[in-house]
PDB file of C-alpha atoms in Angstrom:
ATOM      1  CA  UNK A1481      17.345   5.981 -12.109  1.00 41.00           C
ATOM      2  CA  UNK A1482      14.044   5.181 -14.621  1.00 40.00           C
ATOM      3  CA  UNK A1483      13.751   6.284 -17.964  1.00 41.00           C
ATOM      4  CA  UNK A1484      11.450   9.444 -18.070  1.00 42.00           C
ATOM      5  CA  UNK A1485       7.672   7.855 -19.970  1.00 43.00           C
ATOM      6  CA  UNK A1486       4.688  10.007 -21.031  1.00 40.00           C
ATOM      7  CA  UNK A1487       2.514   6.401 -20.360  1.00 45.00           C
ATOM      8  CA  UNK A1488       4.418   5.111 -17.325  1.00 71.00           C
ATOM      9  CA  UNK A1489       3.138   6.189 -14.175  1.00 82.00           C
ATOM     10  CA  UNK A1490       6.514   4.958 -12.464  1.00 88.00           C
ATOM     11  CA  UNK A1491       7.903   7.083 -13.429  1.00 86.00           C
ATOM     12  CA  UNK A1492       7.312  10.191 -10.696  1.00 89.00           C
ATOM     13  CA  UNK A1493       9.928   7.873  -9.185  1.00 89.00           C
ATOM     14  CA  UNK A1494      12.306   7.210 -11.369  1.00 85.00           C
ATOM     15  CA  UNK A1495      14.992   9.801  -9.978  1.00 86.00           C
ATOM     16  CA  UNK A1496      14.954   8.253  -6.578  1.00 89.00           C
ATOM     17  CA  UNK A1497      13.747   4.450  -7.549  1.00 90.00           C
ATOM     18  CA  UNK A1498      13.914   1.144  -6.294  1.00 89.00           C
ATOM     19  CA  UNK A1499      13.012  -0.409  -8.767  1.00 88.00           C
ATOM     20  CA  UNK A1500      13.905  -1.202 -12.474  1.00 87.00           C
ATOM     21  CA  UNK A1501      13.164   0.396 -16.065  1.00 85.00           C
ATOM     22  CA  UNK A1502      12.377  -3.265 -16.700  1.00 86.00           C
ATOM     23  CA  UNK A1503      10.324  -3.753 -13.554  1.00 86.00           C
ATOM     24  CA  UNK A1504       8.841  -0.449 -14.275  1.00 85.00           C
ATOM     25  CA  UNK A1505       7.036  -2.083 -17.633  1.00 86.00           C
ATOM     26  CA  UNK A1506       5.643  -4.531 -16.504  1.00 86.00           C
ATOM     27  CA  UNK A1507       3.764  -3.051 -13.915  1.00 86.00           C
ATOM     28  CA  UNK A1508       1.723  -1.764 -17.323  1.00 85.00           C
ATOM     29  CA  UNK A1509       0.543  -5.307 -18.370  1.00 80.00           C
ATOM     30  CA  UNK A1510      -1.795  -6.836 -17.429  1.00 73.00           C
ATOM     31  CA  UNK A1511      -1.431  -9.225 -16.391  1.00 70.00           C
ATOM     32  CA  UNK A1512       1.488  -8.885 -15.246  1.00 74.00           C
ATOM     33  CA  UNK A1513       4.314 -11.622 -15.521  1.00 70.00           C
ATOM     34  CA  UNK A1514       5.308  -9.700 -12.251  1.00 78.00           C
ATOM     35  CA  UNK A1515       3.085 -11.294 -10.281  1.00 83.00           C
ATOM     36  CA  UNK A1516       0.448 -13.130 -12.708  1.00 88.00           C
ATOM     37  CA  UNK A1517      -2.405 -11.030 -11.824  1.00 92.00           C
ATOM     38  CA  UNK A1518      -5.146 -10.576 -13.609  1.00 93.00           C
ATOM     39  CA  UNK A1519      -7.336  -7.505 -12.958  1.00 95.00           C
ATOM     40  CA  UNK A1520      -9.544  -8.707 -15.535  1.00 95.00           C
ATOM     41  CA  UNK A1521     -10.516 -11.348 -13.084  1.00 96.00           C
ATOM     42  CA  UNK A1522     -14.544 -10.145 -13.482  1.00 98.00           C
ATOM     43  CA  UNK A1523     -14.326  -9.021 -17.232  1.00 96.00           C
ATOM     44  CA  UNK A1524     -12.836  -5.427 -18.649  1.00 96.00           C
ATOM     45  CA  UNK A1525     -12.600  -3.206 -15.734  1.00 95.00           C
ATOM     46  CA  UNK A1526     -13.297   0.680 -16.007  1.00 96.00           C
ATOM     47  CA  UNK A1527      -8.983   2.082 -17.396  1.00 94.00           C
ATOM     48  CA  UNK A1528     -10.001   4.700 -14.956  1.00 95.00           C
ATOM     49  CA  UNK A1529      -9.837   1.501 -12.757  1.00 96.00           C
ATOM     50  CA  UNK A1530      -7.060   0.071 -13.472  1.00 94.00           C
ATOM     51  CA  UNK A1531      -4.325   3.039 -13.031  1.00 94.00           C
ATOM     52  CA  UNK A1532      -4.893   3.080  -9.756  1.00 95.00           C
ATOM     53  CA  UNK A1533      -3.490  -0.782  -9.220  1.00 95.00           C
ATOM     54  CA  UNK A1534      -0.906   0.334 -10.929  1.00 93.00           C
ATOM     55  CA  UNK A1535       0.099   3.493  -8.817  1.00 94.00           C
ATOM     56  CA  UNK A1536      -0.218   0.810  -6.492  1.00 94.00           C
ATOM     57  CA  UNK A1537       2.395  -0.922  -8.054  1.00 92.00           C
ATOM     58  CA  UNK A1538       4.811   1.347  -9.120  1.00 92.00           C
ATOM     59  CA  UNK A1539       4.412   2.476  -5.686  1.00 94.00           C
ATOM     60  CA  UNK A1540       5.048  -0.872  -3.836  1.00 91.00           C
ATOM     61  CA  UNK A1541       7.727  -1.390  -6.069  1.00 91.00           C
ATOM     62  CA  UNK A1542       9.604   1.389  -6.564  1.00 92.00           C
ATOM     63  CA  UNK A1543       8.698   3.807  -3.682  1.00 93.00           C
ATOM     64  CA  UNK A1544      11.780   4.129  -1.758  1.00 93.00           C
ATOM     65  CA  UNK A1545       9.606   6.523   0.903  1.00 95.00           C
ATOM     66  CA  UNK A1546       8.378   3.133   3.002  1.00 94.00           C
ATOM     67  CA  UNK A1547      10.318   1.458   5.306  1.00 93.00           C
ATOM     68  CA  UNK A1548       8.565   3.428   8.176  1.00 95.00           C
ATOM     69  CA  UNK A1549       6.097   0.575   7.197  1.00 96.00           C
ATOM     70  CA  UNK A1550       7.686  -2.765   6.498  1.00 92.00           C
ATOM     71  CA  UNK A1551       7.267  -5.554   8.650  1.00 90.00           C
ATOM     72  CA  UNK A1552       8.686  -8.987   8.130  1.00 87.00           C
ATOM     73  CA  UNK A1553       6.695 -11.353   6.891  1.00 82.00           C
ATOM     74  CA  UNK A1554       7.676 -15.434   5.968  1.00 81.00           C
ATOM     75  CA  UNK A1555       5.945 -16.449   2.933  1.00 75.00           C
ATOM     76  CA  UNK A1556       6.419 -18.287   0.342  1.00 71.00           C
ATOM     77  CA  UNK A1557       6.732 -15.617  -2.575  1.00 65.00           C
ATOM     78  CA  UNK A1558       7.351 -12.966   0.124  1.00 70.00           C
ATOM     79  CA  UNK A1559       9.493 -12.047   2.571  1.00 77.00           C
ATOM     80  CA  UNK A1560       8.548  -8.406   3.621  1.00 83.00           C
ATOM     81  CA  UNK A1561       5.554  -5.791   2.978  1.00 88.00           C
ATOM     82  CA  UNK A1562       4.424  -2.434   4.159  1.00 91.00           C
ATOM     83  CA  UNK A1563       1.211  -2.050   6.628  1.00 95.00           C
ATOM     84  CA  UNK A1564      -1.070   0.241   7.389  1.00 97.00           C
ATOM     85  CA  UNK A1565       0.631   2.527   5.602  1.00 97.00           C
ATOM     86  CA  UNK A1566      -1.617   5.829   6.063  1.00 97.00           C
ATOM     87  CA  UNK A1567      -2.554   6.757   2.528  1.00 98.00           C
ATOM     88  CA  UNK A1568      -4.325  10.872   1.640  1.00 98.00           C
ATOM     89  CA  UNK A1569      -8.165  10.135   2.273  1.00 97.00           C
ATOM     90  CA  UNK A1570      -8.365  12.531  -0.790  1.00 97.00           C
ATOM     91  CA  UNK A1571      -6.485   8.855  -3.115  1.00 97.00           C
ATOM     92  CA  UNK A1572      -8.320   7.016  -1.642  1.00 98.00           C
ATOM     93  CA  UNK A1573     -11.328   8.214  -2.665  1.00 98.00           C
ATOM     94  CA  UNK A1574     -10.518   8.492  -5.738  1.00 97.00           C
ATOM     95  CA  UNK A1575      -9.616   5.070  -5.973  1.00 98.00           C
ATOM     96  CA  UNK A1576     -13.066   3.648  -4.763  1.00 98.00           C
ATOM     97  CA  UNK A1577     -14.562   6.653  -6.546  1.00 98.00           C
ATOM     98  CA  UNK A1578     -13.830   5.180 -10.337  1.00 98.00           C
ATOM     99  CA  UNK A1579     -13.961   1.801  -9.148  1.00 98.00           C
ATOM    100  CA  UNK A1580     -17.135   1.300  -7.761  1.00 97.00           C
ATOM    101  CA  UNK A1581     -18.638   0.043 -11.105  1.00 97.00           C
ATOM    102  CA  UNK A1582     -16.534  -2.466 -11.758  1.00 98.00           C
ATOM    103  CA  UNK A1583     -16.613  -5.542 -11.046  1.00 98.00           C
ATOM    104  CA  UNK A1584     -14.381  -8.117  -8.552  1.00 98.00           C
ATOM    105  CA  UNK A1585     -14.908 -11.254  -6.827  1.00 98.00           C
ATOM    106  CA  UNK A1586     -13.777 -10.987  -3.277  1.00 97.00           C
ATOM    107  CA  UNK A1587     -12.776  -7.951  -0.795  1.00 97.00           C
ATOM    108  CA  UNK A1588      -9.708  -9.820  -0.018  1.00 97.00           C
ATOM    109  CA  UNK A1589      -7.122 -10.139  -2.749  1.00 96.00           C
ATOM    110  CA  UNK A1590      -3.879 -11.083  -0.691  1.00 93.00           C
ATOM    111  CA  UNK A1591      -5.484 -15.285  -0.955  1.00 93.00           C
ATOM    112  CA  UNK A1592      -8.365 -17.251  -1.799  1.00 96.00           C
ATOM    113  CA  UNK A1593      -8.243 -16.487  -4.883  1.00 97.00           C
ATOM    114  CA  UNK A1594      -8.239 -19.748  -7.664  1.00 97.00           C
ATOM    115  CA  UNK A1595      -3.724 -20.275  -8.923  1.00 96.00           C
ATOM    116  CA  UNK A1596      -5.310 -23.729 -10.932  1.00 96.00           C
ATOM    117  CA  UNK A1597      -5.019 -21.981 -14.538  1.00 94.00           C
ATOM    118  CA  UNK A1598      -1.403 -19.929 -13.348  1.00 92.00           C
ATOM    119  CA  UNK A1599      -3.488 -16.814 -12.631  1.00 92.00           C
ATOM    120  CA  UNK A1600      -5.841 -16.011 -10.547  1.00 95.00           C
ATOM    121  CA  UNK A1601      -9.087 -16.826 -10.930  1.00 97.00           C
ATOM    122  CA  UNK A1602     -12.281 -16.803  -8.568  1.00 98.00           C
ATOM    123  CA  UNK A1603     -12.612 -18.587  -6.415  1.00 97.00           C
ATOM    124  CA  UNK A1604     -15.377 -21.692  -6.272  1.00 96.00           C
ATOM    125  CA  UNK A1605     -19.322 -19.994  -5.405  1.00 96.00           C
ATOM    126  CA  UNK A1606     -17.699 -15.770  -5.058  1.00 97.00           C
ATOM    127  CA  UNK A1607     -19.742 -14.584  -7.283  1.00 98.00           C
ATOM    128  CA  UNK A1608     -18.343 -11.353  -9.259  1.00 98.00           C
ATOM    129  CA  UNK A1609     -20.449  -7.861  -8.026  1.00 98.00           C
ATOM    130  CA  UNK A1610     -19.348  -4.428  -8.623  1.00 98.00           C
ATOM    131  CA  UNK A1611     -16.541  -3.375  -6.119  1.00 98.00           C
ATOM    132  CA  UNK A1612     -19.339  -1.242  -4.341  1.00 98.00           C
ATOM    133  CA  UNK A1613     -20.674  -4.520  -3.690  1.00 98.00           C
ATOM    134  CA  UNK A1614     -17.290  -6.245  -1.588  1.00 98.00           C
ATOM    135  CA  UNK A1615     -16.654  -2.645  -0.471  1.00 98.00           C
ATOM    136  CA  UNK A1616     -19.030  -0.800   0.771  1.00 98.00           C
ATOM    137  CA  UNK A1617     -16.872   2.336   1.227  1.00 98.00           C
ATOM    138  CA  UNK A1618     -13.747   4.112   0.425  1.00 98.00           C
ATOM    139  CA  UNK A1619     -11.324   2.533   3.911  1.00 98.00           C
ATOM    140  CA  UNK A1620     -13.310  -0.951   2.477  1.00 98.00           C
ATOM    141  CA  UNK A1621     -11.529  -0.965   0.281  1.00 98.00           C
ATOM    142  CA  UNK A1622      -8.467   1.372   0.466  1.00 98.00           C
ATOM    143  CA  UNK A1623      -7.465  -1.381   3.748  1.00 98.00           C
ATOM    144  CA  UNK A1624      -8.947  -4.318   2.600  1.00 98.00           C
ATOM    145  CA  UNK A1625      -8.049  -5.064  -0.644  1.00 97.00           C
ATOM    146  CA  UNK A1626      -4.280  -6.111   0.340  1.00 96.00           C
ATOM    147  CA  UNK A1627      -4.758  -6.737   3.412  1.00 95.00           C
ATOM    148  CA  UNK A1628      -4.347  -3.308   5.723  1.00 96.00           C
ATOM    149  CA  UNK A1629      -1.058  -2.863   3.332  1.00 96.00           C
ATOM    150  CA  UNK A1630      -2.919   0.975   3.592  1.00 97.00           C
ATOM    151  CA  UNK A1631      -4.925   2.565   6.534  1.00 97.00           C
ATOM    152  CA  UNK A1632      -6.995   5.706   5.410  1.00 98.00           C
ATOM    153  CA  UNK A1633      -5.696   8.358   6.874  1.00 97.00           C
ATOM    154  CA  UNK A1634      -7.274  11.756   8.206  1.00 97.00           C
ATOM    155  CA  UNK A1635      -5.262  13.560   6.609  1.00 97.00           C
ATOM    156  CA  UNK A1636      -5.116  15.128   2.680  1.00 97.00           C
ATOM    157  CA  UNK A1637      -2.614  15.410   0.871  1.00 96.00           C
ATOM    158  CA  UNK A1638      -0.071  18.021   1.440  1.00 95.00           C
ATOM    159  CA  UNK A1639      -0.179  17.961   4.928  1.00 97.00           C
ATOM    160  CA  UNK A1640       3.336  16.227   4.974  1.00 96.00           C
ATOM    161  CA  UNK A1641       1.125  12.951   6.569  1.00 97.00           C
ATOM    162  CA  UNK A1642      -0.214  11.224   4.944  1.00 97.00           C
ATOM    163  CA  UNK A1643       1.271   8.806   1.619  1.00 97.00           C
ATOM    164  CA  UNK A1644       0.747  10.448  -2.472  1.00 96.00           C
ATOM    165  CA  UNK A1645       0.196   7.886  -4.222  1.00 94.00           C
ATOM    166  CA  UNK A1646      -0.299  10.304  -7.003  1.00 87.00           C
ATOM    167  CA  UNK A1647       2.155  13.023  -7.678  1.00 91.00           C
ATOM    168  CA  UNK A1648       4.306  15.796  -9.717  1.00 91.00           C
ATOM    169  CA  UNK A1649       7.341  15.136  -9.719  1.00 89.00           C
ATOM    170  CA  UNK A1650       8.197  18.300 -10.623  1.00 90.00           C
ATOM    171  CA  UNK A1651       7.880  19.318  -7.506  1.00 91.00           C
ATOM    172  CA  UNK A1652       8.963  17.492  -5.093  1.00 92.00           C
ATOM    173  CA  UNK A1653       8.244  14.124  -4.004  1.00 95.00           C
ATOM    174  CA  UNK A1654       6.161  14.891  -1.152  1.00 96.00           C
ATOM    175  CA  UNK A1655       6.281  11.261   0.581  1.00 96.00           C
ATOM    176  CA  UNK A1656      10.383  12.102   1.278  1.00 95.00           C
ATOM    177  CA  UNK A1657       9.000  14.314   4.450  1.00 96.00           C
ATOM    178  CA  UNK A1658       6.191  11.890   4.903  1.00 97.00           C
ATOM    179  CA  UNK A1659       8.919   8.832   6.168  1.00 96.00           C
ATOM    180  CA  UNK A1660      10.796  11.486   7.983  1.00 95.00           C
ATOM    181  CA  UNK A1661       7.647  12.060  10.240  1.00 95.00           C
ATOM    182  CA  UNK A1662       6.795   9.297  10.944  1.00 95.00           C
ATOM    183  CA  UNK A1663      10.543   7.653  11.247  1.00 94.00           C
ATOM    184  CA  UNK A1664      11.515  10.608  13.408  1.00 94.00           C
ATOM    185  CA  UNK A1665       7.455   9.472  15.769  1.00 91.00           C
ATOM    186  CA  UNK A1666       7.707   5.727  15.770  1.00 86.00           C
ATOM    187  CA  UNK A1667      11.751   6.354  17.071  1.00 79.00           C
ATOM    188  CA  UNK A1668      11.110   8.317  19.940  1.00 71.00           C
ATOM    189  CA  UNK A1669       8.320   5.473  20.542  1.00 55.00           C
ATOM    190  CA  UNK A1670      10.440   3.182  20.359  1.00 55.00           C
ATOM    191  CA  UNK A1671      13.127   5.209  22.475  1.00 49.00           C
ATOM    192  CA  UNK A1672      10.482   5.922  25.408  1.00 49.00           C
ATOM    193  CA  UNK A1673       9.233   2.387  25.469  1.00 50.00           C
ATOM    194  CA  UNK A1674      12.697   1.836  25.803  1.00 50.00           C
ATOM    195  CA  UNK A1675      12.672   3.893  29.120  1.00 48.00           C
ATOM    196  CA  UNK A1676       9.566   2.949  30.336  1.00 50.00           C
ATOM    197  CA  UNK A1677      11.038  -1.058  30.683  1.00 48.00           C
ATOM    198  CA  UNK A1678      14.252   0.026  32.084  1.00 52.00           C
ATOM    199  CA  UNK A1679      12.730   1.782  34.833  1.00 49.00           C
ATOM    200  CA  UNK A1680      10.742  -1.372  35.502  1.00 54.00           C
ATOM    201  CA  UNK A1681      13.478  -2.737  36.192  1.00 57.00           C
ATOM    202  CA  UNK A1682      14.399  -0.409  38.252  1.00 53.00           C
ATOM    203  CA  UNK A1683      11.840  -0.593  40.449  1.00 53.00           C
ATOM    204  CA  UNK A1684      12.863  -4.865  42.812  1.00 60.00           C
ATOM    205  CA  UNK A1685      16.331  -2.042  43.366  1.00 56.00           C
ATOM    206  CA  UNK A1686      15.143   1.022  44.261  1.00 48.00           C
ATOM    207  CA  UNK A1687      12.499  -0.736  46.773  1.00 52.00           C
ATOM    208  CA  UNK A1688      15.094  -2.387  48.786  1.00 57.00           C
ATOM    209  CA  UNK A1689      17.450   0.738  48.794  1.00 54.00           C
ATOM    210  CA  UNK A1690      14.169   1.605  50.230  1.00 54.00           C
ATOM    211  CA  UNK A1691      13.667  -0.594  53.062  1.00 59.00           C
ATOM    212  CA  UNK A1692      17.142  -0.334  54.076  1.00 53.00           C
TER     213      UNK A1692
END
């Protein structure tokens, strides 16, 4: 349980969180000791832009509703990641709008940095340009920046079909319904696949039965 704090962006999850209070506090620092990742690698990014990255980290570290999209990975710094989380189109659009005039030097922030100093720096030959240059559309930003952790959804906030990065905890957590929907859909898909494989395995037996 995270304590309430007006300045803490992770508080939407404080009643049911997968992160500790210390983790929540650390996520608001730049660079954070959790990742040693410097958002200001091309000069100060706008505060309105930075808050989206803090919220992104809060969702990643604290949300209990990302189970349907968790994938195992074999990487030195983590064993799991989430993939293609359907991010509500308004959240993605606002993230892009608030960051388009800030500067970066890469279109994929997952890899390719110069870590020789202990924190991320632009690799040799990379040029600092506006986010809009590296991410010409909201989809390019939300889907590309973390190697498809997110997928731009066609659904809107409140639809029950997309994950909200931002919500008012006083109104409940809308992502609970979304996670249930996709978990059931994936289970049904897996069951259908299993039945299909079973039928395929029975085809030779059926063929022999018909011949006899």
